[in-house]
Amino acid sequence: MIIQVSDLVKKYKNVTAVDGLSFRVEEGKIFGLLGPNGAGKSTTINTMLGLVKPDEGKVEIMGHDMSLSPRDVKANIGYVPQDFAFYEDMSAYANVKYWAKLYNLKGSKVETSVKEALEQTGLWERKNDKAKEFSGGMKRRLNIACGIVHKPKILFMDEPTAGVDPQSRNHIRETVLALNKSGTTILYTSHYMEEIEEICDRVIIVDFGKIIASGTVAELIASIPNDKKITIEVKDLTDEIVNVFSRSDGVEQCSREGNKVHITMEQDDVYFSKLISNLVSANAQILSLDFEKINLETVFLRLTGKKLRD
């Protein structure tokens, strides 16, 4: 394993931000870290980067304990923070070159690496433009270029597509996949579930500093109870018709919202067919049917009780 986190604990006064986290990241994989605001994600990342010292436990990267020998590892780590890590009044080229020198690149390797990073993020043609002239999506791509100029073996990406348009988000996603294909191990956080579903090999969900679920996206989706959540809109909904829902076989939960009824029922088409038959018999005029799609967003909401963007 290229990253090993063991029994990690970090406290701030009376608050336990990280509470016994343990997980492993395989080399060459994209690993997703999810959690609502305040769940402990940022503290976990900062501890893994060696920016924060844990109270208990340890982080091993490439076999090195980050509390004891971070310098042996940091040259192989790249970090793309959520906040922009460049100077607005400098050109894209100057910004990436600045980071190349911070990573101790020298001589002709600086020029070559800066060009490759800007080309990889689609910014080479705008290399002489100042960062403040860039759109939000281009600034995100410049942030990535600064983080990958030294060709890190491991790349931490914290909300790299926050606040950008769909086209820029797609471009960044393709850049991430290309980096991974070239051998970079990536730890990725995002508020966009579809990104996590599309690119991550494994995912952990953290809440209150603890891991509450882990696995592949398919495994996490399969962990959801085997039931259907359906919203049915009925014209001129009456209490009598609501009672038809609640009395139907297979219906486990039933709640009314205006002319809509939200139900949870057993995953059996026989029960659903019988429900529709009962509604027809009660002269209910069905206006719409909406079946909840089980995806990673569903898993997150069921486990945390929150939407990721809350």
PDB file of C-alpha atoms in Angstrom:
ATOM      1  CA  MET A   1       0.000   0.000   0.000  1.00  0.00           C
ATOM      2  CA  ILE A   2       1.318   3.425  -0.903  1.00  0.00           C
ATOM      3  CA  ILE A   3      -0.662   5.087   1.937  1.00  0.00           C
ATOM      4  CA  GLN A   4      -1.475   3.521   5.297  1.00  0.00           C
ATOM      5  CA  VAL A   5      -3.483   5.457   7.902  1.00  0.00           C
ATOM      6  CA  SER A   6      -3.682   3.717  11.286  1.00  0.00           C
ATOM      7  CA  ASP A   7      -5.900   4.672  14.266  1.00  0.00           C
ATOM      8  CA  LEU A   8      -5.563   8.372  13.506  1.00  0.00           C
ATOM      9  CA  VAL A   9      -6.799  10.786  16.201  1.00  0.00           C
ATOM     10  CA  LYS A  10      -6.660  14.578  16.200  1.00  0.00           C
ATOM     11  CA  LYS A  11      -8.295  16.760  18.837  1.00  0.00           C
ATOM     12  CA  TYR A  12      -8.750  20.518  19.109  1.00  0.00           C
ATOM     13  CA  LYS A  13      -9.512  21.374  22.743  1.00  0.00           C
ATOM     14  CA  ASN A  14     -12.776  19.531  23.457  1.00  0.00           C
ATOM     15  CA  VAL A  15     -13.484  18.640  19.823  1.00  0.00           C
ATOM     16  CA  THR A  16     -12.286  15.361  18.311  1.00  0.00           C
ATOM     17  CA  ALA A  17     -11.918  16.210  14.621  1.00  0.00           C
ATOM     18  CA  VAL A  18     -10.538  12.789  13.649  1.00  0.00           C
ATOM     19  CA  ASP A  19     -11.542   9.827  15.781  1.00  0.00           C
ATOM     20  CA  GLY A  20      -9.593   6.623  15.126  1.00  0.00           C
ATOM     21  CA  LEU A  21      -9.458   6.625  11.322  1.00  0.00           C
ATOM     22  CA  SER A  22      -7.803   3.656   9.618  1.00  0.00           C
ATOM     23  CA  PHE A  23      -7.661   3.033   5.876  1.00  0.00           C
ATOM     24  CA  ARG A  24      -5.268   2.108   3.084  1.00  0.00           C
ATOM     25  CA  VAL A  25      -4.760   3.463  -0.425  1.00  0.00           C
ATOM     26  CA  GLU A  26      -3.415   1.186  -3.136  1.00  0.00           C
ATOM     27  CA  GLU A  27      -0.744   2.468  -5.484  1.00  0.00           C
ATOM     28  CA  GLY A  28      -2.053   3.626  -8.844  1.00  0.00           C
ATOM     29  CA  LYS A  29      -5.650   4.035  -7.672  1.00  0.00           C
ATOM     30  CA  ILE A  30      -8.030   7.001  -7.281  1.00  0.00           C
ATOM     31  CA  PHE A  31      -9.312   7.059  -3.722  1.00  0.00           C
ATOM     32  CA  GLY A  32     -12.376   9.123  -2.800  1.00  0.00           C
ATOM     33  CA  LEU A  33     -12.784  10.789   0.591  1.00  0.00           C
ATOM     34  CA  LEU A  34     -16.348  11.956   1.273  1.00  0.00           C
ATOM     35  CA  GLY A  35     -18.033  13.596   4.217  1.00  0.00           C
ATOM     36  CA  PRO A  36     -20.324  16.500   5.118  1.00  0.00           C
ATOM     37  CA  ASN A  37     -18.870  19.818   6.214  1.00  0.00           C
ATOM     38  CA  GLY A  38     -17.143  19.435   9.568  1.00  0.00           C
ATOM     39  CA  ALA A  39     -16.745  15.672   9.223  1.00  0.00           C
ATOM     40  CA  GLY A  40     -12.951  15.784   9.615  1.00  0.00           C
ATOM     41  CA  LYS A  41     -11.871  15.539   5.963  1.00  0.00           C
ATOM     42  CA  SER A  42      -9.617  18.607   5.968  1.00  0.00           C
ATOM     43  CA  THR A  43      -7.928  17.615   9.227  1.00  0.00           C
ATOM     44  CA  THR A  44      -7.351  14.125   7.858  1.00  0.00           C
ATOM     45  CA  ILE A  45      -5.785  15.492   4.671  1.00  0.00           C
ATOM     46  CA  ASN A  46      -3.606  17.987   6.560  1.00  0.00           C
ATOM     47  CA  THR A  47      -2.372  15.213   8.827  1.00  0.00           C
ATOM     48  CA  MET A  48      -1.602  12.986   5.856  1.00  0.00           C
ATOM     49  CA  LEU A  49       0.349  15.826   4.264  1.00  0.00           C
ATOM     50  CA  GLY A  50       2.388  16.283   7.428  1.00  0.00           C
ATOM     51  CA  LEU A  51       0.979  19.764   8.034  1.00  0.00           C
ATOM     52  CA  VAL A  52      -0.709  18.696  11.278  1.00  0.00           C
ATOM     53  CA  LYS A  53       0.723  16.283  13.842  1.00  0.00           C
ATOM     54  CA  PRO A  54      -1.733  13.638  15.065  1.00  0.00           C
ATOM     55  CA  ASP A  55      -2.448  13.135  18.770  1.00  0.00           C
ATOM     56  CA  GLU A  56      -2.583   9.375  18.247  1.00  0.00           C
ATOM     57  CA  GLY A  57      -1.994   6.929  15.410  1.00  0.00           C
ATOM     58  CA  LYS A  58       0.162   7.466  12.367  1.00  0.00           C
ATOM     59  CA  VAL A  59       0.264   8.068   8.642  1.00  0.00           C
ATOM     60  CA  GLU A  60       2.703   6.077   6.515  1.00  0.00           C
ATOM     61  CA  ILE A  61       3.310   7.160   2.942  1.00  0.00           C
ATOM     62  CA  MET A  62       5.616   5.097   0.734  1.00  0.00           C
ATOM     63  CA  GLY A  63       6.701   3.302   3.902  1.00  0.00           C
ATOM     64  CA  HIS A  64       7.691   6.462   5.790  1.00  0.00           C
ATOM     65  CA  ASP A  65       6.032   7.703   8.980  1.00  0.00           C
ATOM     66  CA  MET A  66       4.936  11.285   8.213  1.00  0.00           C
ATOM     67  CA  SER A  67       5.460  12.322  11.845  1.00  0.00           C
ATOM     68  CA  LEU A  68       9.093  11.204  11.795  1.00  0.00           C
ATOM     69  CA  SER A  69      10.437  11.647   8.274  1.00  0.00           C
ATOM     70  CA  PRO A  70       8.140  13.851   6.155  1.00  0.00           C
ATOM     71  CA  ARG A  71      11.014  15.217   4.052  1.00  0.00           C
ATOM     72  CA  ASP A  72      11.633  11.734   2.649  1.00  0.00           C
ATOM     73  CA  VAL A  73       8.137  11.776   1.163  1.00  0.00           C
ATOM     74  CA  LYS A  74       7.108  15.337   0.393  1.00  0.00           C
ATOM     75  CA  ALA A  75       9.061  15.537  -2.866  1.00  0.00           C
ATOM     76  CA  ASN A  76       6.784  12.751  -4.143  1.00  0.00           C
ATOM     77  CA  ILE A  77       3.544  14.421  -3.024  1.00  0.00           C
ATOM     78  CA  GLY A  78       1.477  16.990  -4.884  1.00  0.00           C
ATOM     79  CA  TYR A  79      -1.342  18.998  -3.338  1.00  0.00           C
ATOM     80  CA  VAL A  80      -4.180  20.816  -5.080  1.00  0.00           C
ATOM     81  CA  PRO A  81      -5.994  22.730  -2.312  1.00  0.00           C
ATOM     82  CA  GLN A  82      -9.523  24.063  -2.498  1.00  0.00           C
ATOM     83  CA  ASP A  83      -8.206  27.618  -2.110  1.00  0.00           C
ATOM     84  CA  PHE A  84      -6.123  28.982  -4.976  1.00  0.00           C
ATOM     85  CA  ALA A  85      -2.388  28.580  -4.387  1.00  0.00           C
ATOM     86  CA  PHE A  86      -1.054  31.085  -6.902  1.00  0.00           C
ATOM     87  CA  TYR A  87      -0.493  34.809  -7.351  1.00  0.00           C
ATOM     88  CA  GLU A  88      -3.243  36.639  -9.247  1.00  0.00           C
ATOM     89  CA  ASP A  89      -0.875  39.304 -10.632  1.00  0.00           C
ATOM     90  CA  MET A  90       1.592  36.774 -12.057  1.00  0.00           C
ATOM     91  CA  SER A  91       1.261  34.970 -15.374  1.00  0.00           C
ATOM     92  CA  ALA A  92       0.288  31.312 -15.521  1.00  0.00           C
ATOM     93  CA  TYR A  93       3.835  30.452 -16.590  1.00  0.00           C
ATOM     94  CA  ALA A  94       5.423  32.441 -13.758  1.00  0.00           C
ATOM     95  CA  ASN A  95       3.136  30.854 -11.185  1.00  0.00           C
ATOM     96  CA  VAL A  96       3.885  27.289 -12.231  1.00  0.00           C
ATOM     97  CA  LYS A  97       7.594  28.089 -12.513  1.00  0.00           C
ATOM     98  CA  TYR A  98       7.517  29.448  -8.965  1.00  0.00           C
ATOM     99  CA  TRP A  99       6.128  26.130  -7.721  1.00  0.00           C
ATOM    100  CA  ALA A 100       8.624  24.165  -9.785  1.00  0.00           C
ATOM    101  CA  LYS A 101      11.459  25.926  -7.971  1.00  0.00           C
ATOM    102  CA  LEU A 102       9.789  25.365  -4.600  1.00  0.00           C
ATOM    103  CA  TYR A 103       9.847  21.663  -5.437  1.00  0.00           C
ATOM    104  CA  ASN A 104      13.592  22.053  -6.092  1.00  0.00           C
ATOM    105  CA  LEU A 105      13.512  21.495  -9.840  1.00  0.00           C
ATOM    106  CA  LYS A 106      16.614  22.945 -11.493  1.00  0.00           C
ATOM    107  CA  GLY A 107      18.074  23.897 -14.866  1.00  0.00           C
ATOM    108  CA  SER A 108      16.328  22.903 -18.087  1.00  0.00           C
ATOM    109  CA  LYS A 109      14.025  20.600 -16.110  1.00  0.00           C
ATOM    110  CA  VAL A 110      12.177  23.666 -14.813  1.00  0.00           C
ATOM    111  CA  GLU A 111      11.222  24.913 -18.282  1.00  0.00           C
ATOM    112  CA  THR A 112      10.300  21.429 -19.525  1.00  0.00           C
ATOM    113  CA  SER A 113       8.190  20.600 -16.462  1.00  0.00           C
ATOM    114  CA  VAL A 114       6.338  23.938 -16.514  1.00  0.00           C
ATOM    115  CA  LYS A 115       5.446  23.500 -20.177  1.00  0.00           C
ATOM    116  CA  GLU A 116       4.229  19.933 -19.619  1.00  0.00           C
ATOM    117  CA  ALA A 117       2.086  20.947 -16.631  1.00  0.00           C
ATOM    118  CA  LEU A 118       0.487  23.811 -18.566  1.00  0.00           C
ATOM    119  CA  GLU A 119      -0.086  21.623 -21.617  1.00  0.00           C
ATOM    120  CA  GLN A 120      -1.624  18.884 -19.505  1.00  0.00           C
ATOM    121  CA  THR A 121      -4.117  21.348 -18.014  1.00  0.00           C
ATOM    122  CA  GLY A 122      -4.868  23.030 -21.346  1.00  0.00           C
ATOM    123  CA  LEU A 123      -3.288  26.380 -20.437  1.00  0.00           C
ATOM    124  CA  TRP A 124      -0.156  26.517 -22.574  1.00  0.00           C
ATOM    125  CA  GLU A 125      -1.719  28.916 -25.094  1.00  0.00           C
ATOM    126  CA  ARG A 126      -2.555  31.274 -22.210  1.00  0.00           C
ATOM    127  CA  LYS A 127       0.794  30.911 -20.428  1.00  0.00           C
ATOM    128  CA  ASN A 128       1.607  34.636 -20.588  1.00  0.00           C
ATOM    129  CA  ASP A 129      -1.777  35.834 -19.301  1.00  0.00           C
ATOM    130  CA  LYS A 130      -2.103  36.887 -15.690  1.00  0.00           C
ATOM    131  CA  ALA A 131      -4.053  34.573 -13.421  1.00  0.00           C
ATOM    132  CA  LYS A 132      -6.517  37.323 -12.513  1.00  0.00           C
ATOM    133  CA  GLU A 133      -7.665  37.380 -16.164  1.00  0.00           C
ATOM    134  CA  PHE A 134      -8.679  33.708 -16.060  1.00  0.00           C
ATOM    135  CA  SER A 135     -12.178  32.332 -15.653  1.00  0.00           C
ATOM    136  CA  GLY A 136     -13.003  30.276 -12.562  1.00  0.00           C
ATOM    137  CA  GLY A 137     -12.463  27.036 -14.456  1.00  0.00           C
ATOM    138  CA  MET A 138      -9.094  28.155 -15.807  1.00  0.00           C
ATOM    139  CA  LYS A 139      -8.002  29.168 -12.306  1.00  0.00           C
ATOM    140  CA  ARG A 140      -8.858  25.679 -11.086  1.00  0.00           C
ATOM    141  CA  ARG A 141      -6.745  24.216 -13.897  1.00  0.00           C
ATOM    142  CA  LEU A 142      -3.858  26.552 -13.021  1.00  0.00           C
ATOM    143  CA  ASN A 143      -4.136  25.353  -9.421  1.00  0.00           C
ATOM    144  CA  ILE A 144      -3.715  21.790 -10.693  1.00  0.00           C
ATOM    145  CA  ALA A 145      -0.745  22.748 -12.890  1.00  0.00           C
ATOM    146  CA  CYS A 146       1.016  24.189  -9.834  1.00  0.00           C
ATOM    147  CA  GLY A 147       0.400  20.954  -7.943  1.00  0.00           C
ATOM    148  CA  ILE A 148       1.642  18.556 -10.624  1.00  0.00           C
ATOM    149  CA  VAL A 149       4.642  20.414 -12.061  1.00  0.00           C
ATOM    150  CA  HIS A 150       7.088  18.124 -10.215  1.00  0.00           C
ATOM    151  CA  LYS A 151       5.287  14.942 -11.398  1.00  0.00           C
ATOM    152  CA  PRO A 152       4.327  13.640  -7.952  1.00  0.00           C
ATOM    153  CA  LYS A 153       3.713   9.950  -7.351  1.00  0.00           C
ATOM    154  CA  ILE A 154       0.822  10.849  -5.029  1.00  0.00           C
ATOM    155  CA  LEU A 155      -1.584  13.726  -5.617  1.00  0.00           C
ATOM    156  CA  PHE A 156      -4.026  15.105  -3.032  1.00  0.00           C
ATOM    157  CA  MET A 157      -6.919  16.971  -4.673  1.00  0.00           C
ATOM    158  CA  ASP A 158      -9.323  18.867  -2.409  1.00  0.00           C
ATOM    159  CA  GLU A 159     -12.456  20.025  -4.256  1.00  0.00           C
ATOM    160  CA  PRO A 160     -10.597  20.656  -7.547  1.00  0.00           C
ATOM    161  CA  THR A 161     -13.833  21.436  -9.446  1.00  0.00           C
ATOM    162  CA  ALA A 162     -15.551  23.645  -6.867  1.00  0.00           C
ATOM    163  CA  GLY A 163     -17.547  26.447  -8.439  1.00  0.00           C
ATOM    164  CA  VAL A 164     -16.693  25.776 -12.084  1.00  0.00           C
ATOM    165  CA  ASP A 165     -18.898  25.309 -15.134  1.00  0.00           C
ATOM    166  CA  PRO A 166     -19.687  21.799 -16.482  1.00  0.00           C
ATOM    167  CA  GLN A 167     -17.268  22.136 -19.412  1.00  0.00           C
ATOM    168  CA  SER A 168     -14.347  23.001 -17.127  1.00  0.00           C
ATOM    169  CA  ARG A 169     -15.391  20.228 -14.742  1.00  0.00           C
ATOM    170  CA  ASN A 170     -15.223  17.727 -17.595  1.00  0.00           C
ATOM    171  CA  HIS A 171     -11.797  19.014 -18.619  1.00  0.00           C
ATOM    172  CA  ILE A 172     -10.506  18.654 -15.066  1.00  0.00           C
ATOM    173  CA  ARG A 173     -11.969  15.152 -14.804  1.00  0.00           C
ATOM    174  CA  GLU A 174     -10.166  14.121 -17.979  1.00  0.00           C
ATOM    175  CA  THR A 175      -6.937  15.600 -16.608  1.00  0.00           C
ATOM    176  CA  VAL A 176      -7.340  13.602 -13.396  1.00  0.00           C
ATOM    177  CA  LEU A 177      -7.925  10.380 -15.326  1.00  0.00           C
ATOM    178  CA  ALA A 178      -4.893  11.055 -17.528  1.00  0.00           C
ATOM    179  CA  LEU A 179      -2.706  11.666 -14.474  1.00  0.00           C
ATOM    180  CA  ASN A 180      -3.905   8.424 -12.942  1.00  0.00           C
ATOM    181  CA  LYS A 181      -3.346   6.517 -16.174  1.00  0.00           C
ATOM    182  CA  SER A 182       0.255   7.725 -16.151  1.00  0.00           C
ATOM    183  CA  GLY A 183       0.689   6.110 -12.713  1.00  0.00           C
ATOM    184  CA  THR A 184      -0.209   8.850 -10.226  1.00  0.00           C
ATOM    185  CA  THR A 185      -2.048   7.727  -7.104  1.00  0.00           C
ATOM    186  CA  ILE A 186      -4.786  10.256  -6.307  1.00  0.00           C
ATOM    187  CA  LEU A 187      -6.703  11.024  -3.133  1.00  0.00           C
ATOM    188  CA  TYR A 188      -9.758  13.009  -4.201  1.00  0.00           C
ATOM    189  CA  THR A 189     -12.492  14.933  -2.401  1.00  0.00           C
ATOM    190  CA  SER A 190     -15.468  16.507  -4.137  1.00  0.00           C
ATOM    191  CA  HIS A 191     -18.972  17.814  -3.499  1.00  0.00           C
ATOM    192  CA  TYR A 192     -20.025  16.348  -6.849  1.00  0.00           C
ATOM    193  CA  MET A 193     -21.088  12.744  -6.337  1.00  0.00           C
ATOM    194  CA  GLU A 194     -21.115  12.015 -10.050  1.00  0.00           C
ATOM    195  CA  GLU A 195     -17.373  12.748 -10.183  1.00  0.00           C
ATOM    196  CA  ILE A 196     -16.675  10.315  -7.362  1.00  0.00           C
ATOM    197  CA  GLU A 197     -18.838   7.665  -9.018  1.00  0.00           C
ATOM    198  CA  GLU A 198     -17.093   8.083 -12.357  1.00  0.00           C
ATOM    199  CA  ILE A 199     -13.436   8.208 -11.348  1.00  0.00           C
ATOM    200  CA  CYS A 200     -12.840   6.643  -7.916  1.00  0.00           C
ATOM    201  CA  ASP A 201     -11.743   3.038  -7.444  1.00  0.00           C
ATOM    202  CA  ARG A 202     -12.593   3.047  -3.742  1.00  0.00           C
ATOM    203  CA  VAL A 203     -14.412   5.468  -1.435  1.00  0.00           C
ATOM    204  CA  ILE A 204     -14.652   6.100   2.284  1.00  0.00           C
ATOM    205  CA  ILE A 205     -17.424   8.163   3.866  1.00  0.00           C
ATOM    206  CA  VAL A 206     -16.458  10.022   7.034  1.00  0.00           C
ATOM    207  CA  ASP A 207     -18.770  11.658   9.567  1.00  0.00           C
ATOM    208  CA  PHE A 208     -17.934  13.039  13.031  1.00  0.00           C
ATOM    209  CA  GLY A 209     -14.315  12.000  12.443  1.00  0.00           C
ATOM    210  CA  LYS A 210     -15.162   8.322  11.948  1.00  0.00           C
ATOM    211  CA  ILE A 211     -15.424   6.107   8.883  1.00  0.00           C
ATOM    212  CA  ILE A 212     -19.064   5.089   8.499  1.00  0.00           C
ATOM    213  CA  ALA A 213     -18.730   3.248   5.178  1.00  0.00           C
ATOM    214  CA  SER A 214     -16.034   2.121   2.766  1.00  0.00           C
ATOM    215  CA  GLY A 215     -15.748   0.131  -0.436  1.00  0.00           C
ATOM    216  CA  THR A 216     -16.118   0.461  -4.174  1.00  0.00           C
ATOM    217  CA  VAL A 217     -19.020   2.567  -5.438  1.00  0.00           C
ATOM    218  CA  ALA A 218     -20.836  -0.634  -6.421  1.00  0.00           C
ATOM    219  CA  GLU A 219     -20.302  -2.125  -2.956  1.00  0.00           C
ATOM    220  CA  LEU A 220     -21.599   1.008  -1.239  1.00  0.00           C
ATOM    221  CA  ILE A 221     -24.712   1.104  -3.425  1.00  0.00           C
ATOM    222  CA  ALA A 222     -25.326  -2.599  -2.782  1.00  0.00           C
ATOM    223  CA  SER A 223     -25.203  -1.915   0.975  1.00  0.00           C
ATOM    224  CA  ILE A 224     -28.427   0.116   0.834  1.00  0.00           C
ATOM    225  CA  PRO A 225     -31.505  -1.791   2.128  1.00  0.00           C
ATOM    226  CA  ASN A 226     -33.381  -3.615  -0.606  1.00  0.00           C
ATOM    227  CA  ASP A 227     -36.422  -1.365  -0.896  1.00  0.00           C
ATOM    228  CA  LYS A 228     -38.040   1.071  -3.288  1.00  0.00           C
ATOM    229  CA  LYS A 229     -38.634   4.741  -2.636  1.00  0.00           C
ATOM    230  CA  ILE A 230     -41.400   6.101  -4.839  1.00  0.00           C
ATOM    231  CA  THR A 231     -43.191   9.442  -5.069  1.00  0.00           C
ATOM    232  CA  ILE A 232     -46.673   9.295  -6.601  1.00  0.00           C
ATOM    233  CA  GLU A 233     -48.619  12.458  -7.453  1.00  0.00           C
ATOM    234  CA  VAL A 234     -52.404  12.082  -7.410  1.00  0.00           C
ATOM    235  CA  LYS A 235     -54.966  14.619  -8.616  1.00  0.00           C
ATOM    236  CA  ASP A 236     -57.180  15.935  -5.782  1.00  0.00           C
ATOM    237  CA  LEU A 237     -55.516  13.681  -3.220  1.00  0.00           C
ATOM    238  CA  THR A 238     -57.831  12.752  -0.316  1.00  0.00           C
ATOM    239  CA  ASP A 239     -57.229  11.106   3.054  1.00  0.00           C
ATOM    240  CA  GLU A 240     -59.130   8.088   1.761  1.00  0.00           C
ATOM    241  CA  ILE A 241     -56.669   7.605  -1.079  1.00  0.00           C
ATOM    242  CA  VAL A 242     -53.715   8.139   1.290  1.00  0.00           C
ATOM    243  CA  ASN A 243     -55.148   5.276   3.339  1.00  0.00           C
ATOM    244  CA  VAL A 244     -55.066   3.099   0.211  1.00  0.00           C
ATOM    245  CA  PHE A 245     -51.308   3.639   0.098  1.00  0.00           C
ATOM    246  CA  SER A 246     -50.706   2.924   3.780  1.00  0.00           C
ATOM    247  CA  ARG A 247     -52.860  -0.247   3.768  1.00  0.00           C
ATOM    248  CA  SER A 248     -51.327  -1.772   0.620  1.00  0.00           C
ATOM    249  CA  ASP A 249     -49.150  -4.871   1.040  1.00  0.00           C
ATOM    250  CA  GLY A 250     -45.416  -4.194   0.926  1.00  0.00           C
ATOM    251  CA  VAL A 251     -45.663  -0.499   1.875  1.00  0.00           C
ATOM    252  CA  GLU A 252     -43.317   0.121   4.820  1.00  0.00           C
ATOM    253  CA  GLN A 253     -43.479   3.925   5.127  1.00  0.00           C
ATOM    254  CA  CYS A 254     -45.941   6.471   3.792  1.00  0.00           C
ATOM    255  CA  SER A 255     -46.019  10.284   4.053  1.00  0.00           C
ATOM    256  CA  ARG A 256     -48.061  12.987   2.348  1.00  0.00           C
ATOM    257  CA  GLU A 257     -46.809  16.267   0.842  1.00  0.00           C
ATOM    258  CA  GLY A 258     -49.565  18.230  -0.870  1.00  0.00           C
ATOM    259  CA  ASN A 259     -50.880  16.052  -3.681  1.00  0.00           C
ATOM    260  CA  LYS A 260     -47.837  13.787  -3.504  1.00  0.00           C
ATOM    261  CA  VAL A 261     -47.354  10.628  -1.464  1.00  0.00           C
ATOM    262  CA  HIS A 262     -43.828   9.429  -0.633  1.00  0.00           C
ATOM    263  CA  ILE A 263     -43.636   5.714   0.058  1.00  0.00           C
ATOM    264  CA  THR A 264     -41.003   3.144   0.867  1.00  0.00           C
ATOM    265  CA  MET A 265     -41.964  -0.374  -0.124  1.00  0.00           C
ATOM    266  CA  GLU A 266     -40.401  -3.799  -0.462  1.00  0.00           C
ATOM    267  CA  GLN A 267     -38.440  -4.451  -3.653  1.00  0.00           C
ATOM    268  CA  ASP A 268     -41.027  -6.684  -5.258  1.00  0.00           C
ATOM    269  CA  ASP A 269     -42.887  -5.790  -8.470  1.00  0.00           C
ATOM    270  CA  VAL A 270     -45.903  -7.820  -7.311  1.00  0.00           C
ATOM    271  CA  TYR A 271     -46.448  -5.381  -4.413  1.00  0.00           C
ATOM    272  CA  PHE A 272     -46.101  -2.367  -6.706  1.00  0.00           C
ATOM    273  CA  SER A 273     -48.565  -3.797  -9.242  1.00  0.00           C
ATOM    274  CA  LYS A 274     -51.064  -4.469  -6.456  1.00  0.00           C
ATOM    275  CA  LEU A 275     -50.674  -0.900  -5.167  1.00  0.00           C
ATOM    276  CA  ILE A 276     -51.440   0.564  -8.589  1.00  0.00           C
ATOM    277  CA  SER A 277     -54.441  -1.753  -8.895  1.00  0.00           C
ATOM    278  CA  ASN A 278     -55.721  -0.593  -5.503  1.00  0.00           C
ATOM    279  CA  LEU A 279     -55.366   3.059  -6.544  1.00  0.00           C
ATOM    280  CA  VAL A 280     -57.254   2.459  -9.792  1.00  0.00           C
ATOM    281  CA  SER A 281     -60.022   0.748  -7.846  1.00  0.00           C
ATOM    282  CA  ALA A 282     -60.229   3.814  -5.593  1.00  0.00           C
ATOM    283  CA  ASN A 283     -60.597   6.041  -8.698  1.00  0.00           C
ATOM    284  CA  ALA A 284     -57.294   7.795  -7.995  1.00  0.00           C
ATOM    285  CA  GLN A 285     -55.997   9.755 -10.981  1.00  0.00           C
ATOM    286  CA  ILE A 286     -52.215   9.311 -11.038  1.00  0.00           C
ATOM    287  CA  LEU A 287     -50.398  12.351 -12.464  1.00  0.00           C
ATOM    288  CA  SER A 288     -46.782  11.238 -12.068  1.00  0.00           C
ATOM    289  CA  LEU A 289     -44.516   8.486 -10.737  1.00  0.00           C
ATOM    290  CA  ASP A 290     -40.960   9.153  -9.579  1.00  0.00           C
ATOM    291  CA  PHE A 291     -38.673   6.271  -8.593  1.00  0.00           C
ATOM    292  CA  GLU A 292     -35.625   7.132  -6.502  1.00  0.00           C
ATOM    293  CA  LYS A 293     -32.428   6.182  -8.308  1.00  0.00           C
ATOM    294  CA  ILE A 294     -30.039   4.380  -5.984  1.00  0.00           C
ATOM    295  CA  ASN A 295     -26.631   5.996  -6.423  1.00  0.00           C
ATOM    296  CA  LEU A 296     -23.783   7.277  -4.260  1.00  0.00           C
ATOM    297  CA  GLU A 297     -25.818  10.360  -3.335  1.00  0.00           C
ATOM    298  CA  THR A 298     -28.511   8.024  -1.967  1.00  0.00           C
ATOM    299  CA  VAL A 299     -25.938   6.108   0.068  1.00  0.00           C
ATOM    300  CA  PHE A 300     -24.515   9.331   1.507  1.00  0.00           C
ATOM    301  CA  LEU A 301     -27.929  10.715   2.421  1.00  0.00           C
ATOM    302  CA  ARG A 302     -29.047   7.471   4.067  1.00  0.00           C
ATOM    303  CA  LEU A 303     -25.837   7.150   6.111  1.00  0.00           C
ATOM    304  CA  THR A 304     -25.339  10.766   7.207  1.00  0.00           C
ATOM    305  CA  GLY A 305     -28.837  12.181   6.987  1.00  0.00           C
ATOM    306  CA  LYS A 306     -27.360  15.086   5.022  1.00  0.00           C
ATOM    307  CA  LYS A 307     -26.776  16.079   1.452  1.00  0.00           C
ATOM    308  CA  LEU A 308     -23.091  16.484   0.627  1.00  0.00           C
ATOM    309  CA  ARG A 309     -23.576  20.158  -0.203  1.00  0.00           C
ATOM    310  CA  ASP A 310     -25.257  20.940   3.158  1.00  0.00           C
TER     311      ASP A 310
END
